[in-house]
Amino acid sequence: MSAPKILIVGAGPTGLAAAIELARAGIIPTIIDRKSGPSGLSRAVGILPATMHSLHPSGAAPKIAAAAVRISGMRIHKGAQQLLHLPLPICDDPYHQMFGLPQNQTEAILRETFETLGGHVNFGQSLTSISQNDHTVTALIEDASQTFDYVIAADGIHSRIRRGLSLDYRGFDAPGEWSIADVEVSSLRDHAAARVFLLPAGKAALILPLSETRIRIVSNLSDALGAIPIPLDITKTYRTGTFTVSVRQIERYRAGRVFFAGDAAHCHSPIGGRGMNLGIVDAVDLAGRFASGDLDGYHNSRHSEGKRIMDFSENARATLTSKNKLTRAAAFTAMRVANHLPLLKRKAVENMLTL
Ligand SMILES: Cc1cc2nc3c(=O)[nH]c(=O)nc-3n(C[C@H](O)[C@H](O)[C@H](O)COP(=O)(O)OP(=O)(O)OC[C@H]3O[C@@H](n4cnc5c(N)ncnc54)[C@H](O)[C@@H]3O)c2cc1C
């Protein structure tokens, strides 16, 4: 039997991970992206153990490990005062830690890995519509009609495929706006640590290391740069901006011969750093099913995982931004106590690392 003809729409982390795993199974997919070339923009930073294990067989994970910062732990503060320090790593497994790498660099490694397997990313190719029958899917790409056996919709949060098929993306838009800044700093003690600062009135700020000298700051105050209550020696600002949070999920991950993965299937707060990781693991699961033939199991396997991670991220966002004085006082006390209890600290680290 000849290999199925598969179109992947979107060469973000989800589409690229699916392309790699299909290529490893002997199915070289067509992958298109409407962007004219690779993105220089970094959204996701943190890469989790499950993602590294998923990307190990293709050889992408060792390249990510070589390029990324190994996050040295998490430091949680009330204002400037540290309450809890969760150091990493906690075991010898080289992937059982958190890696920090700008998303565009992760994508570059995934693209190279796909090319090594004989694939090619077609940039500057936009899908405008699809239609399907029981046997094929027809895609309109740059005004040319092409036919495939299956389509993987990895076309992100505003998925044209999802909208074209009139599929609900049920959920809500969370209130408020977050600010973001990527900067170079010259002297920050334990630079490789991720940091959370709990500030008065439900405000918070986070620092994530992007490289040996570069950090990402995120806050629900309007100015991420001004939100950090410890001295930062900023030598260069790469970008500042804002973003809002939507929490949504598609009802079924499969619509006939079309499969949804990554942000096209789910979105939630980036607090907790799960979105890209979840999309990559969706993609690896789906690609494996084209090889094994168990395509029907995809929805059940990934929809429930998506829902679990969305709930986790919403809890993290709610805790971080709670204005309830009692909730916050209880959280501060729990963290102070946990800081002296190695078993509790280990459990907190496992929660932080588990996808
Ligand atoms: C500020 C911020 C910080 C984040 N931090 C983290 C983090 O630390 N960890 C984490 O795991 N996640 C994080 N995320 C989430 C993460 O960035 C996304 O979950 C991830 O990019 C989703 O990948 P994707 O491939 O599914 O979609 P995308 O990365 O959005 O890729 C979709 C691709 O499809 C292409 N496309 C769209 N429509 C078409 C079309 N019609 N034809 C052809 N191509 C098309 C687009 O050009 C794009 O390249 C963060 C997000 C934000 C906003």
Coordinates of C-alpha atoms and ligand atoms in Angstrom, one line a residue:
M1 CA 0.0 0.0 0.0
S2 CA 1.4 3.4 -0.9
A3 CA 1.9 6.0 1.9
P4 CA -1.1 8.4 2.5
K5 CA -0.8 11.9 1.0
I6 CA -0.9 14.3 4.0
L7 CA -1.0 18.1 4.0
I8 CA 0.1 19.9 7.2
V9 CA -1.1 23.5 7.3
G10 CA 1.2 25.6 9.6
A11 CA 4.9 25.3 10.2
G12 CA 4.9 26.3 13.8
P13 CA 6.1 23.9 16.5
T14 CA 3.0 21.7 16.1
G15 CA 3.1 21.3 12.3
L16 CA 6.9 20.8 12.3
A17 CA 6.7 18.1 15.0
A18 CA 4.0 16.3 13.1
A19 CA 6.1 16.6 9.9
I20 CA 9.2 15.1 11.6
E21 CA 7.3 12.1 13.0
L22 CA 5.5 11.4 9.8
A23 CA 8.8 11.5 7.9
R24 CA 10.3 9.1 10.4
A25 CA 7.4 6.7 9.6
G26 CA 8.2 6.9 5.9
I27 CA 5.5 9.4 5.1
I28 CA 6.9 12.7 3.8
P29 CA 4.1 15.2 4.2
T30 CA 3.5 18.5 2.3
I31 CA 3.8 21.3 4.9
I32 CA 2.9 24.9 4.0
D33 CA 3.0 28.1 5.9
R34 CA 1.6 31.5 4.9
K35 CA 4.6 33.4 6.4
S36 CA 7.2 34.4 3.8
G37 CA 9.9 32.7 5.9
P38 CA 10.9 31.6 9.4
S39 CA 9.6 33.7 12.3
G40 CA 12.1 35.8 14.3
L41 CA 9.5 36.2 17.0
S42 CA 9.7 34.2 20.2
R43 CA 6.5 33.3 22.1
A44 CA 7.1 30.1 24.0
V45 CA 10.2 29.7 26.1
G46 CA 10.0 26.7 28.4
I47 CA 10.4 23.2 27.1
L48 CA 9.3 20.3 29.4
P49 CA 10.5 16.7 29.9
A50 CA 7.6 15.1 28.0
T51 CA 8.3 17.3 25.0
M52 CA 12.0 16.4 25.1
H53 CA 11.2 12.7 25.4
S54 CA 8.8 13.0 22.4
L55 CA 11.5 14.7 20.3
H56 CA 14.3 12.4 21.3
P57 CA 13.9 9.7 18.7
S58 CA 14.2 12.2 15.8
G59 CA 17.4 13.7 17.2
A60 CA 15.7 17.1 17.8
A61 CA 15.8 16.9 21.6
P62 CA 19.6 16.6 21.9
K63 CA 19.9 19.7 19.6
I64 CA 17.5 21.6 21.8
A65 CA 19.3 20.5 24.9
A66 CA 22.6 21.8 23.4
A67 CA 21.1 25.2 22.5
A68 CA 18.9 25.9 25.5
V69 CA 19.5 27.3 28.9
R70 CA 18.9 24.6 31.6
I71 CA 16.6 26.4 34.0
S72 CA 18.2 26.2 37.5
G73 CA 15.0 26.2 39.4
M74 CA 12.0 28.4 40.4
R75 CA 12.2 31.2 42.9
I76 CA 8.8 32.5 44.2
H77 CA 8.8 35.9 45.9
K78 CA 6.3 38.0 47.8
G79 CA 7.4 41.4 46.5
A80 CA 11.2 41.3 46.6
Q81 CA 11.3 38.7 49.4
Q82 CA 11.9 35.1 48.4
L83 CA 9.4 32.6 49.9
L84 CA 10.2 29.4 48.1
H85 CA 13.1 28.1 46.1
L86 CA 12.7 24.9 44.0
P87 CA 16.1 24.0 42.6
L88 CA 16.5 21.8 39.5
P89 CA 17.4 19.2 38.4
I90 CA 16.1 16.6 40.9
C91 CA 17.3 13.4 39.3
D92 CA 19.9 12.1 36.8
D93 CA 17.5 11.9 33.7
P94 CA 19.0 14.5 31.4
Y95 CA 15.6 15.5 30.1
H96 CA 13.9 15.7 33.6
Q97 CA 14.4 19.5 33.8
M98 CA 13.1 22.6 32.2
F99 CA 14.9 24.0 29.1
G100 CA 14.6 27.7 28.1
L101 CA 14.9 28.5 24.4
P102 CA 13.2 31.2 22.3
Q103 CA 10.4 29.6 20.2
N104 CA 12.0 30.7 16.8
Q105 CA 15.2 28.7 17.7
T106 CA 13.1 25.7 18.7
E107 CA 11.3 25.9 15.3
A108 CA 14.7 26.3 13.5
I109 CA 15.9 23.0 15.1
L110 CA 12.6 21.2 14.2
R111 CA 12.8 22.5 10.6
E112 CA 16.4 21.3 10.2
T113 CA 15.5 17.9 11.7
F114 CA 12.6 17.6 9.1
E115 CA 15.0 18.6 6.3
T116 CA 17.5 16.0 7.4
L117 CA 14.7 13.4 7.0
G118 CA 14.1 14.5 3.4
G119 CA 11.3 17.1 4.0
H120 CA 10.9 20.7 3.0
V121 CA 8.8 23.5 4.4
N122 CA 6.9 25.5 1.8
F123 CA 6.8 29.1 3.1
G124 CA 4.7 31.8 1.4
Q125 CA 1.9 29.2 0.7
S126 CA -1.5 30.2 2.2
L127 CA -4.4 27.8 2.4
T128 CA -7.7 29.6 1.7
S129 CA -10.2 26.8 1.9
I130 CA -10.8 23.0 2.1
S131 CA -13.6 20.7 1.2
Q132 CA -13.7 16.9 1.8
N133 CA -15.6 13.8 0.9
D134 CA -15.4 10.2 2.2
H135 CA -12.1 9.6 0.4
T136 CA -10.1 12.8 -0.1
V137 CA -9.6 16.4 1.0
T138 CA -9.3 19.2 -1.5
A139 CA -7.3 22.2 -0.4
L140 CA -7.1 25.6 -2.2
I141 CA -3.6 26.8 -1.8
E142 CA -2.6 30.1 -3.5
D143 CA -5.5 29.7 -5.9
A144 CA -4.5 26.2 -6.9
S145 CA -6.5 23.1 -6.0
Q146 CA -4.6 20.1 -4.5
T147 CA -6.0 16.8 -3.3
F148 CA -4.8 14.9 -0.2
D149 CA -5.8 11.8 1.7
Y150 CA -5.7 13.7 5.1
V151 CA -5.1 17.2 6.4
I152 CA -3.5 18.2 9.7
A153 CA -4.7 21.6 10.8
A154 CA -1.7 23.1 12.8
D155 CA -2.7 26.6 11.7
G156 CA -2.8 28.2 15.1
I157 CA -5.3 29.9 17.3
H158 CA -7.2 31.7 14.5
S159 CA -7.3 28.4 12.4
R160 CA -8.8 29.1 9.0
I161 CA -9.5 25.4 8.7
R162 CA -11.5 25.3 11.9
R163 CA -13.5 28.4 10.9
G164 CA -13.9 27.1 7.3
L165 CA -15.5 23.9 8.7
S166 CA -17.7 26.1 11.0
L167 CA -16.4 24.2 14.1
D168 CA -16.9 25.9 17.5
Y169 CA -13.9 27.0 19.5
R170 CA -15.8 27.0 22.8
G171 CA -14.5 28.9 25.8
F172 CA -13.9 32.5 26.9
D173 CA -11.6 35.5 26.7
A174 CA -9.9 36.1 30.1
P175 CA -10.2 39.7 31.4
G176 CA -7.2 42.0 31.4
E177 CA -4.0 42.5 29.4
W178 CA -0.5 41.2 30.0
S179 CA 2.7 43.0 29.2
I180 CA 5.8 41.3 27.9
A181 CA 9.5 42.3 27.5
D182 CA 12.6 40.5 26.2
V183 CA 15.7 42.1 27.5
E184 CA 19.5 41.6 28.0
V185 CA 20.6 41.9 31.7
S186 CA 24.2 42.2 32.9
S187 CA 24.1 41.1 36.5
L188 CA 21.3 39.0 37.9
R189 CA 22.1 36.5 40.6
D190 CA 21.2 32.9 39.5
H191 CA 20.4 34.2 36.1
A192 CA 19.1 30.8 34.9
A193 CA 16.3 30.7 37.5
A194 CA 12.7 31.2 36.6
R195 CA 11.2 33.7 39.0
V196 CA 7.6 34.6 40.1
F197 CA 6.9 37.8 42.0
L198 CA 3.5 38.0 43.7
L199 CA 2.7 41.7 44.0
P200 CA -0.2 43.5 45.8
A201 CA -3.8 43.6 44.5
G202 CA -3.6 40.5 42.4
K203 CA -0.7 41.6 40.3
A204 CA 2.3 39.4 39.4
A205 CA 5.4 39.4 37.3
L206 CA 7.5 36.5 36.0
I207 CA 11.1 36.2 34.7
L208 CA 12.1 33.4 32.4
P209 CA 15.7 32.9 31.2
L210 CA 16.0 32.9 27.3
S211 CA 19.8 32.6 27.2
E212 CA 22.9 33.1 29.3
T213 CA 22.2 36.9 29.4
R214 CA 18.7 37.4 28.0
I215 CA 15.4 37.1 30.0
R216 CA 11.7 37.3 29.3
I217 CA 9.5 39.4 31.7
V218 CA 5.8 38.9 31.8
S219 CA 3.3 40.8 34.0
N220 CA -0.3 41.7 34.4
L221 CA 0.8 45.2 35.2
S222 CA 0.9 47.4 32.1
D223 CA 4.7 47.8 32.1
A224 CA 6.5 44.5 32.4
L225 CA 9.9 46.3 32.7
G226 CA 8.7 48.4 35.7
A227 CA 7.0 45.4 37.4
I228 CA 10.0 43.6 38.7
P229 CA 10.7 44.6 42.4
I230 CA 14.4 43.6 42.4
P231 CA 17.2 45.6 40.6
L232 CA 17.7 44.6 37.0
D233 CA 20.7 45.9 35.1
I234 CA 19.0 46.1 31.6
T235 CA 21.6 46.7 28.8
K236 CA 19.3 46.1 25.8
T237 CA 15.6 45.8 25.1
Y238 CA 14.7 43.4 22.3
R239 CA 10.9 43.8 22.4
T240 CA 8.1 45.0 24.5
G241 CA 4.4 44.3 23.9
T242 CA 1.1 43.1 25.3
F243 CA -1.1 40.1 24.9
T244 CA -4.5 38.9 26.1
V245 CA -5.5 35.4 27.1
S246 CA -8.2 33.2 25.6
V247 CA -9.2 29.8 27.0
R248 CA -10.8 27.7 24.3
Q249 CA -11.0 24.2 22.9
I250 CA -12.4 22.5 19.9
E251 CA -15.1 19.9 20.6
R252 CA -13.7 17.2 18.4
Y253 CA -10.0 16.9 17.3
R254 CA -11.1 15.1 14.2
A255 CA -13.6 16.2 11.5
G256 CA -13.7 13.6 8.8
R257 CA -10.3 13.5 7.2
V258 CA -9.1 16.6 9.0
F259 CA -7.2 16.5 12.3
F260 CA -6.6 19.4 14.6
A261 CA -3.5 19.8 16.8
G262 CA -1.8 22.6 18.8
D263 CA -3.3 26.0 19.1
A264 CA -5.8 25.2 16.4
A265 CA -7.4 22.7 18.8
H266 CA -6.8 24.5 22.2
C267 CA -5.6 27.7 23.7
H268 CA -5.1 28.9 27.3
S269 CA -2.9 31.2 29.4
P270 CA 0.8 31.0 28.7
I271 CA 1.2 31.1 32.5
G272 CA 2.5 27.6 33.3
G273 CA 4.3 27.4 29.9
R274 CA 2.3 24.5 28.5
G275 CA 0.9 25.6 25.1
M276 CA 3.7 24.8 22.7
N277 CA 4.6 21.7 24.7
L278 CA 1.0 20.4 24.5
G279 CA 0.9 21.1 20.7
I280 CA 4.2 19.2 20.1
V281 CA 2.9 16.2 22.1
D282 CA -0.4 16.3 20.2
A283 CA 1.5 16.2 16.9
V284 CA 3.7 13.3 17.9
D285 CA 0.7 11.3 19.1
L286 CA -1.2 12.0 15.8
A287 CA 1.7 11.2 13.5
G288 CA 2.3 7.9 15.4
R289 CA -1.3 7.0 14.7
F290 CA -0.9 7.4 10.9
A291 CA 1.8 4.8 11.2
S292 CA -0.2 2.4 13.5
G293 CA -3.5 3.0 11.8
D294 CA -5.3 4.0 15.1
L295 CA -6.6 7.4 13.9
D296 CA -9.8 7.0 15.7
G297 CA -8.1 7.0 19.1
Y298 CA -6.6 10.5 18.5
H299 CA -9.6 12.6 19.8
N300 CA -10.0 10.6 23.0
S301 CA -6.4 10.6 23.8
R302 CA -5.6 14.3 23.2
H303 CA -8.9 16.1 24.0
S304 CA -8.9 14.9 27.6
E305 CA -5.2 15.8 27.9
G306 CA -5.9 19.2 26.5
K307 CA -8.7 19.8 28.9
R308 CA -6.5 18.8 31.9
I309 CA -3.7 21.2 30.8
M310 CA -6.2 24.0 30.3
D311 CA -7.5 23.5 33.8
F312 CA -4.0 23.4 35.2
S313 CA -3.1 26.7 33.4
E314 CA -6.3 28.4 34.5
N315 CA -5.6 27.4 38.1
A316 CA -2.1 28.8 37.8
R317 CA -3.4 32.0 36.4
A318 CA -6.2 32.3 39.0
T319 CA -3.7 31.7 41.9
L320 CA -1.2 34.2 40.5
T321 CA -3.7 36.9 40.0
S322 CA -6.0 36.3 43.0
K323 CA -7.1 39.5 44.7
N324 CA -8.5 37.6 47.7
K325 CA -6.4 38.6 50.7
L326 CA -7.1 35.3 52.6
T327 CA -6.2 33.1 49.6
R328 CA -3.0 35.0 49.1
A329 CA -2.1 34.9 52.8
A330 CA -2.7 31.2 52.8
A331 CA -0.5 30.7 49.7
F332 CA 2.3 32.8 51.3
T333 CA 2.2 30.7 54.5
A334 CA 2.1 27.4 52.5
M335 CA 5.1 28.5 50.5
R336 CA 7.1 29.5 53.5
V337 CA 6.4 26.2 55.2
A338 CA 7.1 24.1 52.0
N339 CA 10.5 25.8 51.7
H340 CA 11.6 23.8 54.7
L341 CA 10.1 20.5 53.6
P342 CA 12.1 18.6 50.9
L343 CA 9.3 16.1 50.1
L344 CA 6.8 18.9 49.4
K345 CA 9.4 20.8 47.4
R346 CA 10.0 17.7 45.3
K347 CA 6.3 17.3 44.7
A348 CA 6.0 21.0 43.6
V349 CA 8.9 20.4 41.2
E350 CA 7.2 17.4 39.7
N351 CA 4.0 19.5 39.2
M352 CA 6.1 22.1 37.5
L353 CA 7.7 19.7 35.1
T354 CA 4.7 17.4 34.3
L355 CA 2.8 18.0 31.1
Ligands
LIG1 C1 3.5 35.6 25.1 C2 3.4 34.1 25.0 C3 4.3 33.3 25.7 C4 4.2 31.9 25.6 N1 5.0 31.1 26.3 C5 4.9 29.7 26.2 C6 5.8 28.9 26.9 O1 6.7 29.3 27.7 N2 5.7 27.5 26.8 C7 4.7 27.0 25.9 O2 4.7 25.8 25.9 N3 3.9 27.8 25.2 C8 3.9 29.1 25.3 N4 3.1 29.9 24.6 C9 2.2 29.3 23.6 C10 2.9 28.9 22.3 O3 3.5 30.0 21.7 C11 1.8 28.3 21.4 O4 1.0 27.4 22.1 C12 2.5 27.7 20.1 O5 3.1 28.6 19.3 C13 1.4 26.9 19.3 O6 2.1 26.3 18.2 P1 1.3 25.9 16.9 O7 2.3 25.4 16.0 O8 0.1 25.1 17.3 O9 0.7 27.3 16.4 P2 1.5 28.6 15.8 O10 2.8 28.7 16.5 O11 0.6 29.7 15.9 O12 1.8 28.2 14.3 C14 0.7 28.2 13.3 C15 1.3 28.5 12.0 O13 0.3 28.3 11.0 C16 0.5 29.3 10.0 N5 -0.8 29.5 9.3 C17 -1.9 30.0 9.8 N6 -2.9 30.1 8.9 C18 -2.4 29.6 7.8 C19 -3.0 29.3 6.5 N7 -4.2 29.7 6.2 N8 -2.2 28.8 5.5 C20 -0.9 28.5 5.8 N9 -0.3 28.7 7.0 C21 -1.1 29.2 8.0 C22 1.0 30.5 10.7 O14 1.7 31.4 9.9 C23 1.9 29.9 11.8 O15 3.3 29.8 11.4 C24 3.2 31.3 24.7 C25 2.3 32.1 24.0 C26 2.4 33.5 24.1 C27 1.5 34.4 23.3

